[in-house]
Tab-separated table of N, CA and C in Angstrom:
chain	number	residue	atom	x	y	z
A	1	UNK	N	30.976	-40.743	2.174
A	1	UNK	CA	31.000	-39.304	2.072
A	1	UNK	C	30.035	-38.827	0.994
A	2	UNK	N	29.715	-39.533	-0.368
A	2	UNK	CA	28.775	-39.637	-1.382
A	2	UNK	C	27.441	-39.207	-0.580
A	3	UNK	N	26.900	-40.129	-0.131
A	3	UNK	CA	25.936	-40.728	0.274
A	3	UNK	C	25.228	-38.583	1.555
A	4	UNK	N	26.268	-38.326	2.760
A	4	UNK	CA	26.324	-37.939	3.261
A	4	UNK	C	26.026	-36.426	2.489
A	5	UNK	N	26.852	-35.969	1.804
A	5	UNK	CA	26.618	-34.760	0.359
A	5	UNK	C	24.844	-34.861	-0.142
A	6	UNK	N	24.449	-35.997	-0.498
A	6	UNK	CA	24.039	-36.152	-1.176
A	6	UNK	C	22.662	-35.765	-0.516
A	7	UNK	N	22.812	-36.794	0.852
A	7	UNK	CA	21.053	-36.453	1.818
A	7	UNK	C	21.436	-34.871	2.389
A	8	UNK	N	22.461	-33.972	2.532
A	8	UNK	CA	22.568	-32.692	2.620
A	8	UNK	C	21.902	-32.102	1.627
A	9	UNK	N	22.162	-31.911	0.333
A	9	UNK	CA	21.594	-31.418	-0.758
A	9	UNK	C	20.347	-31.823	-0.965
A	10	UNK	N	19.539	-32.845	-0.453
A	10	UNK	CA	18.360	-33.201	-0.864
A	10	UNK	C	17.491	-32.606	0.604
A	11	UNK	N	18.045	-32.230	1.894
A	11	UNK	CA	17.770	-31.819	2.915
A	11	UNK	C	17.284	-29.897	2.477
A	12	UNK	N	18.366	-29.195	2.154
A	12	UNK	CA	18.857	-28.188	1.755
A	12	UNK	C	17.322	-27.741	0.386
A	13	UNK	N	17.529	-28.927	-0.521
A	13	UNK	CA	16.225	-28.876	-1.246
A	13	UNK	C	14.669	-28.537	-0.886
A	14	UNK	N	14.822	-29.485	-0.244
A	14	UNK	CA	13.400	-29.792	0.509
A	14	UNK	C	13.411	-28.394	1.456
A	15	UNK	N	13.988	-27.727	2.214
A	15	UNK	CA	13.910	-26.902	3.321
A	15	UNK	C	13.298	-25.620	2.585
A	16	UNK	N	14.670	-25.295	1.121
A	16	UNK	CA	14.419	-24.132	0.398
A	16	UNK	C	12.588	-24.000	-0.352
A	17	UNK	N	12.305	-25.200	-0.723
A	17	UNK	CA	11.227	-25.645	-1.078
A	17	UNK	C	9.923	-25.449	-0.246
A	18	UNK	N	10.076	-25.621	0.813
A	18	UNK	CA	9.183	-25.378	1.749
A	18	UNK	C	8.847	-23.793	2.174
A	19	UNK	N	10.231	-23.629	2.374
A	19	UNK	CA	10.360	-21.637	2.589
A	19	UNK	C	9.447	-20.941	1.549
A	20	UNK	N	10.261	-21.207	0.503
A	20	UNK	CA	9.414	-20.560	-0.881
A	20	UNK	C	7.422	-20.476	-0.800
A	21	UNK	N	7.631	-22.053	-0.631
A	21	UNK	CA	6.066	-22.301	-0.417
A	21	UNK	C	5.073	-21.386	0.495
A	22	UNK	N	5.976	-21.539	1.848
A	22	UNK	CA	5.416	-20.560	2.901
A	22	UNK	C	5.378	-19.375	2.325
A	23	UNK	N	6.628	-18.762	1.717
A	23	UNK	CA	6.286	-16.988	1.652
A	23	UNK	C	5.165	-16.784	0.528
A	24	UNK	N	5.057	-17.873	-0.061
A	24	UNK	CA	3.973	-17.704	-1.225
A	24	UNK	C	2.557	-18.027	-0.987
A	25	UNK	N	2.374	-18.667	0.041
A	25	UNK	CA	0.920	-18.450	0.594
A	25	UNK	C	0.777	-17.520	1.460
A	26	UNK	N	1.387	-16.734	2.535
A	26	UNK	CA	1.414	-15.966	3.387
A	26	UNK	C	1.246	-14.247	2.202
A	27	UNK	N	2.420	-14.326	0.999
A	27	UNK	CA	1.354	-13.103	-0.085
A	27	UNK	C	0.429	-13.349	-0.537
A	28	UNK	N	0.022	-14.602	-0.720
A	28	UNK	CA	-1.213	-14.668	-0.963
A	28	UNK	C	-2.487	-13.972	-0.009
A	29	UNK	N	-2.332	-14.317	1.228
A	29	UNK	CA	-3.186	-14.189	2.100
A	29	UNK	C	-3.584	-12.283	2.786
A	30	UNK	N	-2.308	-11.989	1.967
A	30	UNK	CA	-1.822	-10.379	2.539
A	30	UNK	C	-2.986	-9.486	1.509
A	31	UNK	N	-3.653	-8.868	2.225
A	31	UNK	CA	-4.573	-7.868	1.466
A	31	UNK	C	-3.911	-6.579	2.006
A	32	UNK	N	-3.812	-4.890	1.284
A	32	UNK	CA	-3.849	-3.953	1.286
A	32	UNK	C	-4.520	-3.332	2.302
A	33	UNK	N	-4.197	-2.177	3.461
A	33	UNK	CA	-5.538	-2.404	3.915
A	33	UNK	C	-5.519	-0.754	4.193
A	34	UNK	N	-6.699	-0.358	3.963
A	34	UNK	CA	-7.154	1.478	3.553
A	34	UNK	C	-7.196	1.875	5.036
A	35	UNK	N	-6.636	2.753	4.886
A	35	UNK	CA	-6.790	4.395	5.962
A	35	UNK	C	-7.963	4.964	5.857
A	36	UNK	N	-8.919	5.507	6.805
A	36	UNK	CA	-9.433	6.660	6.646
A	36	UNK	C	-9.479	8.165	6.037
A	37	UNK	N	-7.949	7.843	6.688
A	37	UNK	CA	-7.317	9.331	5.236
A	37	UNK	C	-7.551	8.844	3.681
A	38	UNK	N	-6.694	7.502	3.628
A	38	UNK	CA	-6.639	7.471	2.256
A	38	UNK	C	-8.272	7.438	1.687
A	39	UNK	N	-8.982	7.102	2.349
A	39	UNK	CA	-10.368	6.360	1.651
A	39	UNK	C	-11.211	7.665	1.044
A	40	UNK	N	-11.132	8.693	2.101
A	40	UNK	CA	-11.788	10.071	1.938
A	40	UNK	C	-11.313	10.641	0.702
A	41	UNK	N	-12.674	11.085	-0.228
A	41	UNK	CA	-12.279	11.462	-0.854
A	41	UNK	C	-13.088	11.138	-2.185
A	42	UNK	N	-13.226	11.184	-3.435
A	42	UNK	CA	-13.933	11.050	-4.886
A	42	UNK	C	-13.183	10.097	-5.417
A	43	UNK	N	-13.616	8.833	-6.066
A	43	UNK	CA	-12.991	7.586	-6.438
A	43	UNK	C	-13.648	7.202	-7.775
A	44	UNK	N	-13.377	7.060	-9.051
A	44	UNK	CA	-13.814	7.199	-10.160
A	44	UNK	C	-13.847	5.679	-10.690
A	45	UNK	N	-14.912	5.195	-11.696
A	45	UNK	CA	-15.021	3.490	-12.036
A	45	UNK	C	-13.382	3.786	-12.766
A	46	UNK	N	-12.692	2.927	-12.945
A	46	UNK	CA	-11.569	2.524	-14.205
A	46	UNK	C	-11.860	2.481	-15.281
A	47	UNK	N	-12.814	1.803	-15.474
A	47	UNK	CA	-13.624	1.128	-16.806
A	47	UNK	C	-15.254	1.368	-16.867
A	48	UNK	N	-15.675	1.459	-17.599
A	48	UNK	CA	-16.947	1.798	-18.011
A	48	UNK	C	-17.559	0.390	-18.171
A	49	UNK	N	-18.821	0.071	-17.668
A	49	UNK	CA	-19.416	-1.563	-17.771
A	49	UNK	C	-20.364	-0.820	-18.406
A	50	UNK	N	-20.986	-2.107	-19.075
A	50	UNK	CA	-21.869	-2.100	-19.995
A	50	UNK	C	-22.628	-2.846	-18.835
A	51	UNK	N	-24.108	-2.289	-18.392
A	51	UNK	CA	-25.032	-2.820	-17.911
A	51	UNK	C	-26.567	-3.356	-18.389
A	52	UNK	N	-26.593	-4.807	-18.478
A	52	UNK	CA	-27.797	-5.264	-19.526
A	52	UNK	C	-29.182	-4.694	-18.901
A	53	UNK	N	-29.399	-4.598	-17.564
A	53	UNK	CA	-30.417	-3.704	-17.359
A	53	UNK	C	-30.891	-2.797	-17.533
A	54	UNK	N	-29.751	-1.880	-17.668
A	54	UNK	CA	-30.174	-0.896	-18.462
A	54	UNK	C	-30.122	-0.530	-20.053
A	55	UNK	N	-29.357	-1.424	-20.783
A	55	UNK	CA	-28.973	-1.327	-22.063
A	55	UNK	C	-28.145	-0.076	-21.917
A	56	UNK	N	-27.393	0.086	-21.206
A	56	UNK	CA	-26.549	1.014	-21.359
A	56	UNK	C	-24.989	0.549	-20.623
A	57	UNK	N	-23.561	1.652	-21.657
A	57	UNK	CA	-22.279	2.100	-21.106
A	57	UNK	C	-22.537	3.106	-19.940
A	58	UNK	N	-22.221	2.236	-18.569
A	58	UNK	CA	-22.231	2.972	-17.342
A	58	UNK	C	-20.814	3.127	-16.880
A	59	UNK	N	-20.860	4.568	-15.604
A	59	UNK	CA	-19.906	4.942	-14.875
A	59	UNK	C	-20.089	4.772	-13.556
A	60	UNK	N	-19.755	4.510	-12.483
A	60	UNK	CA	-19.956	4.704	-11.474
A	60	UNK	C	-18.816	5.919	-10.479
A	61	UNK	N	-19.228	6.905	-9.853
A	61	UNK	CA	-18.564	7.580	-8.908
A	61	UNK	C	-18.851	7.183	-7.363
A	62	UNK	N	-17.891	7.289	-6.893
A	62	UNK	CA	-18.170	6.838	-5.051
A	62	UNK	C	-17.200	8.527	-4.666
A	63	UNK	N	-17.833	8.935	-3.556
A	63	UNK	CA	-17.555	9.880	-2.345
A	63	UNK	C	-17.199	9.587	-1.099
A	64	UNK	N	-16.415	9.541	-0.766
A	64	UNK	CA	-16.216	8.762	1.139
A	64	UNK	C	-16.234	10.472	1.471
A	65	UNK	N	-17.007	10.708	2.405
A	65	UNK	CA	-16.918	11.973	3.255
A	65	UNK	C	-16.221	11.455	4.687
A	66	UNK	N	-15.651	13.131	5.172
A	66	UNK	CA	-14.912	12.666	6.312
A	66	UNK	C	-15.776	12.539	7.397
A	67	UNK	N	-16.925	12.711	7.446
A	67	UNK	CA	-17.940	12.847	8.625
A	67	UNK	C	-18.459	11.027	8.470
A	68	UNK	N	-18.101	10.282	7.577
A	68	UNK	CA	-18.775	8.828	7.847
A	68	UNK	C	-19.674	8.754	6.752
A	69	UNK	N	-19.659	9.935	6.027
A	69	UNK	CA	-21.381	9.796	4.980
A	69	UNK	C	-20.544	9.370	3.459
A	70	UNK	N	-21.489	8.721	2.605
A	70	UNK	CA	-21.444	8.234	1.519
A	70	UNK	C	-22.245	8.101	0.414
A	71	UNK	N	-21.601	8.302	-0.626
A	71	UNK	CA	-22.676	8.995	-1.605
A	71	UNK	C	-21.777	7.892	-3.383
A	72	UNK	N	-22.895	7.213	-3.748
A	72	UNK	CA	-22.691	6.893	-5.041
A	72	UNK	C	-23.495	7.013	-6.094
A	73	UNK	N	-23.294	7.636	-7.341
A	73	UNK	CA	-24.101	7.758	-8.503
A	73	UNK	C	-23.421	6.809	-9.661
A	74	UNK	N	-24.685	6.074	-10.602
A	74	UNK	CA	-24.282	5.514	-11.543
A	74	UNK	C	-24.432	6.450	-12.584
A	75	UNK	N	-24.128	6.767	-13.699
A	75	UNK	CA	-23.979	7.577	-14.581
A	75	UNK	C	-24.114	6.829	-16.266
A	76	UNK	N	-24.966	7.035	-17.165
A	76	UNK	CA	-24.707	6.772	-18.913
A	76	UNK	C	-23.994	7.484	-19.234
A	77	UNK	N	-23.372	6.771	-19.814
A	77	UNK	CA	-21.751	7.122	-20.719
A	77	UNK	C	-22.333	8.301	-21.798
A	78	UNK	N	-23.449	7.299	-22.733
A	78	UNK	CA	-23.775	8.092	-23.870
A	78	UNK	C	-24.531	9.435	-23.684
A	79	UNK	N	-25.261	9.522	-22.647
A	79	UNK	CA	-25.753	10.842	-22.228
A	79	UNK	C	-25.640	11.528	-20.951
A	80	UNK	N	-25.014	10.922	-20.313
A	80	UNK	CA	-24.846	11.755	-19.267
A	80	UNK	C	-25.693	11.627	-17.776
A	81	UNK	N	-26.940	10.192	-17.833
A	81	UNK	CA	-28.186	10.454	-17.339
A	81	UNK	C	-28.135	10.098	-15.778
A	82	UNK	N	-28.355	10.409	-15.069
A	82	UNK	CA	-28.337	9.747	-13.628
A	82	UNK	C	-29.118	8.709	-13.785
A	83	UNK	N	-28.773	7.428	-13.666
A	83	UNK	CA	-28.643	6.176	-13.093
A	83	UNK	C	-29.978	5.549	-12.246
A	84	UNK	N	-28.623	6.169	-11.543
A	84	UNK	CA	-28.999	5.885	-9.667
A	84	UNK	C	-27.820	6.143	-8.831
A	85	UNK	N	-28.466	6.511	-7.573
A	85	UNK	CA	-27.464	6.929	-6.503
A	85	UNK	C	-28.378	6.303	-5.216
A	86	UNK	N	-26.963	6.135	-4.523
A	86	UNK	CA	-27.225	5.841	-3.151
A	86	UNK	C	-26.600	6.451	-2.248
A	87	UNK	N	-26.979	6.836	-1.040
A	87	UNK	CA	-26.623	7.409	0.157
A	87	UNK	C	-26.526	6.436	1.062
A	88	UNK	N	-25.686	6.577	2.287
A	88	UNK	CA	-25.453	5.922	3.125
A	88	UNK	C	-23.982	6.045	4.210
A	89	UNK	N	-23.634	5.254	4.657
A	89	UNK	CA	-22.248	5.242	5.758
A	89	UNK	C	-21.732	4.331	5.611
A	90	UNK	N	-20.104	4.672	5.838
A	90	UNK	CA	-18.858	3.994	5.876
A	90	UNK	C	-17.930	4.004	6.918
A	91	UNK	N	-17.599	2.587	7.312
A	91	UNK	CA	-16.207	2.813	8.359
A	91	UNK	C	-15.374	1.962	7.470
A	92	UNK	N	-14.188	1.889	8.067
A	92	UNK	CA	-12.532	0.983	8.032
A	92	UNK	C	-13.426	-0.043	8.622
A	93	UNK	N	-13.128	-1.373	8.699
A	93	UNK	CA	-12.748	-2.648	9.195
A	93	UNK	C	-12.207	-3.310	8.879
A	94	UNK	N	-11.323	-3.697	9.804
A	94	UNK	CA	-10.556	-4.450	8.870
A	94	UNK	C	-9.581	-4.323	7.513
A	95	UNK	N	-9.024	-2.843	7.521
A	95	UNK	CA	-8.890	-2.847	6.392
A	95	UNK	C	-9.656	-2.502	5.064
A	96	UNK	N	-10.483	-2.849	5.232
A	96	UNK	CA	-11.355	-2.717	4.249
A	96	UNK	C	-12.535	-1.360	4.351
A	97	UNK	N	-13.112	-0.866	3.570
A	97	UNK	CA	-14.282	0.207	3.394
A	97	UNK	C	-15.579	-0.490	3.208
A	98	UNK	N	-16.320	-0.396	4.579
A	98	UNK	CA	-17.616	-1.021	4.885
A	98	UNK	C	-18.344	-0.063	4.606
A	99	UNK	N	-19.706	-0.069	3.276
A	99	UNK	CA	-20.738	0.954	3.152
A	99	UNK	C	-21.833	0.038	3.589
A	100	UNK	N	-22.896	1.151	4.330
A	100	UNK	CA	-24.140	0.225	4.348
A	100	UNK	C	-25.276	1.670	4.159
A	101	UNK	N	-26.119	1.055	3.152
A	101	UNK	CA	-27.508	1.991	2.803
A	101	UNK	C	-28.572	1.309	2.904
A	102	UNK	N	-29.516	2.144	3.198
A	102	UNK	CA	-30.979	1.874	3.761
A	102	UNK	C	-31.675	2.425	2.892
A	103	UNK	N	-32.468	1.755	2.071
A	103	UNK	CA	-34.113	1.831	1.683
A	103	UNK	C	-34.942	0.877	2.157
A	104	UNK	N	-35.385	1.929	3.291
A	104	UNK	CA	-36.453	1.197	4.410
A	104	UNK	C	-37.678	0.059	3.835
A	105	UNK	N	-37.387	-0.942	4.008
A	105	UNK	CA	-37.663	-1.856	5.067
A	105	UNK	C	-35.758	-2.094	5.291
A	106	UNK	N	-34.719	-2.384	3.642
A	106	UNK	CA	-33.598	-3.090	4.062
A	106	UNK	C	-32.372	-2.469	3.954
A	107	UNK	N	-31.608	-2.768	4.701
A	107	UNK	CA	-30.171	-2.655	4.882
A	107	UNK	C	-29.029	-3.253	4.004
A	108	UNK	N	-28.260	-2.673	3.383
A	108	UNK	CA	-27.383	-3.110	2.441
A	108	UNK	C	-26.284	-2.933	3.052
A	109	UNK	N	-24.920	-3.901	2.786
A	109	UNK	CA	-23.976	-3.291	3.153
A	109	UNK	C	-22.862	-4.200	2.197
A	110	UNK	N	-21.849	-3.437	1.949
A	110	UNK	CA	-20.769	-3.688	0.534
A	110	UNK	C	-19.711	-3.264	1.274
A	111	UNK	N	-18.421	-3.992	0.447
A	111	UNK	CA	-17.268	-4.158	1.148
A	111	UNK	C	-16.120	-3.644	-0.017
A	112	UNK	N	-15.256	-2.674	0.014
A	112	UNK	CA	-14.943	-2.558	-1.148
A	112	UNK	C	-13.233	-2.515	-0.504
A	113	UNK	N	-12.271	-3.330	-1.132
A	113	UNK	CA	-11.130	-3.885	-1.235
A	113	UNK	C	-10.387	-2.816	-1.210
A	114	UNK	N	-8.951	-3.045	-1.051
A	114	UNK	CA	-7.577	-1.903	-1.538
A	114	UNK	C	-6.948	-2.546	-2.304
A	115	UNK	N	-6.238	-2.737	-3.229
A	115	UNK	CA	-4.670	-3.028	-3.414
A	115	UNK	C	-4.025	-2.275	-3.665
A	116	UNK	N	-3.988	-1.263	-2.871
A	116	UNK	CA	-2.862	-0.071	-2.571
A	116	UNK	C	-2.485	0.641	-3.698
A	117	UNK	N	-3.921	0.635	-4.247
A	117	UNK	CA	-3.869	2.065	-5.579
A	117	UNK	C	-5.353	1.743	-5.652
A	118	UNK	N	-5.752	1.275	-6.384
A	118	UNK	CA	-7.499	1.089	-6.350
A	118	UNK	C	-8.046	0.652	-5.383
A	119	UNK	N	-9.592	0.584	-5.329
A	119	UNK	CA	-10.732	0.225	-4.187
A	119	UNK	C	-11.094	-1.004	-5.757
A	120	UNK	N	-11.937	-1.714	-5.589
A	120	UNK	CA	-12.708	-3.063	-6.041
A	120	UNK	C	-13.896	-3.681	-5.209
A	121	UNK	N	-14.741	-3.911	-5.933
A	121	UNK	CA	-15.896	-4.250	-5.855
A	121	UNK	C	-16.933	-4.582	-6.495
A	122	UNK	N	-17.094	-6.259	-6.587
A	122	UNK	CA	-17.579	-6.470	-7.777
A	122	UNK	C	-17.141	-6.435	-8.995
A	123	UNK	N	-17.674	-5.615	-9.999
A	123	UNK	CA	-17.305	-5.866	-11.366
A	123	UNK	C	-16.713	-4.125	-11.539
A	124	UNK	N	-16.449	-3.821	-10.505
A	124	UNK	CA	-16.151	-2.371	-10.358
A	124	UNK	C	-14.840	-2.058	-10.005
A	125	UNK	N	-13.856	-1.529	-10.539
A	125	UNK	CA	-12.906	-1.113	-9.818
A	125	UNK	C	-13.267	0.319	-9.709
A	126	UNK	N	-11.901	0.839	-8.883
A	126	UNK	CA	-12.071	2.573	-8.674
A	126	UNK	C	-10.414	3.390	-8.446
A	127	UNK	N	-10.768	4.547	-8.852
A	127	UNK	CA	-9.352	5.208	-8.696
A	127	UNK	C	-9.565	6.416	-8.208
A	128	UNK	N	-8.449	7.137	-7.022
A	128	UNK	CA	-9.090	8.058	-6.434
A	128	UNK	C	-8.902	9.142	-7.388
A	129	UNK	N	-9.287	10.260	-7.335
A	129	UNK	CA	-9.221	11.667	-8.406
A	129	UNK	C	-9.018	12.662	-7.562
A	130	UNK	N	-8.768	12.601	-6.354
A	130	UNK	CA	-8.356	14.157	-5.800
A	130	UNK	C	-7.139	14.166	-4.967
């Protein structure tokens, strides 16, 4: 009867063990995944990067328009200066916010994440403001 208890509880072990395992790679694997509604809209950096190219504290702003169009400016912290900006288009796939911009000859295209409060990308996060 020892013996019988004993490969139960070590059965019981092993099973719970495995479960756990599963639900913990399966959140792993689970990404957030953005609406069109939610995406539309003015999305602000979190944090300010320091960019060595430019020797400057930068901002970045992103725009999702509801017509598909897209608009980002980098911004200096210390003065205020435009950067750079890019224009271009966005859909959903997947979940995710696909931009792609053109300065002819090439095509760019960036993928920017959810976790169901911010967008991410790169060394960039974002938060919406409206």
């Amino acid at each position: 009867m020892y013996s019988k208890s004993k490969a139960t509880k070590t059965i019981l072990k092993s099973s719970s063990l495995i479960l756990i395992l599963c639900m913990l790679i399966s959140f792993v694997g689970c990404k957030k995944k953005i609406s069109e509604q939610k995406a539309v809209g003015v999305w602000w950096s979190v944090e300010d990067q320091y960019l060595s190219h430019y020797e400057k504290m930068c901002c970045r702003r992103l725009l999702f328009k509801d017509d598909g169009t897209y608009i980002s400016v980098l911004v200096s912290i210390g003065d205020n200066e435009l950067i750079s900006s890019e224009y271009g288009t966005w859909v959903i796939e997947k979940g995710e916010i696909v931009v792609s911009t053109t300065n002819l000859p090439y095509t760019t295209t960036s993928t920017y994440t959810y976790d169901g409060k911010n967008l991410k990308n790169g060394i960039w996060t974002y938060e919406k403001k409206d």
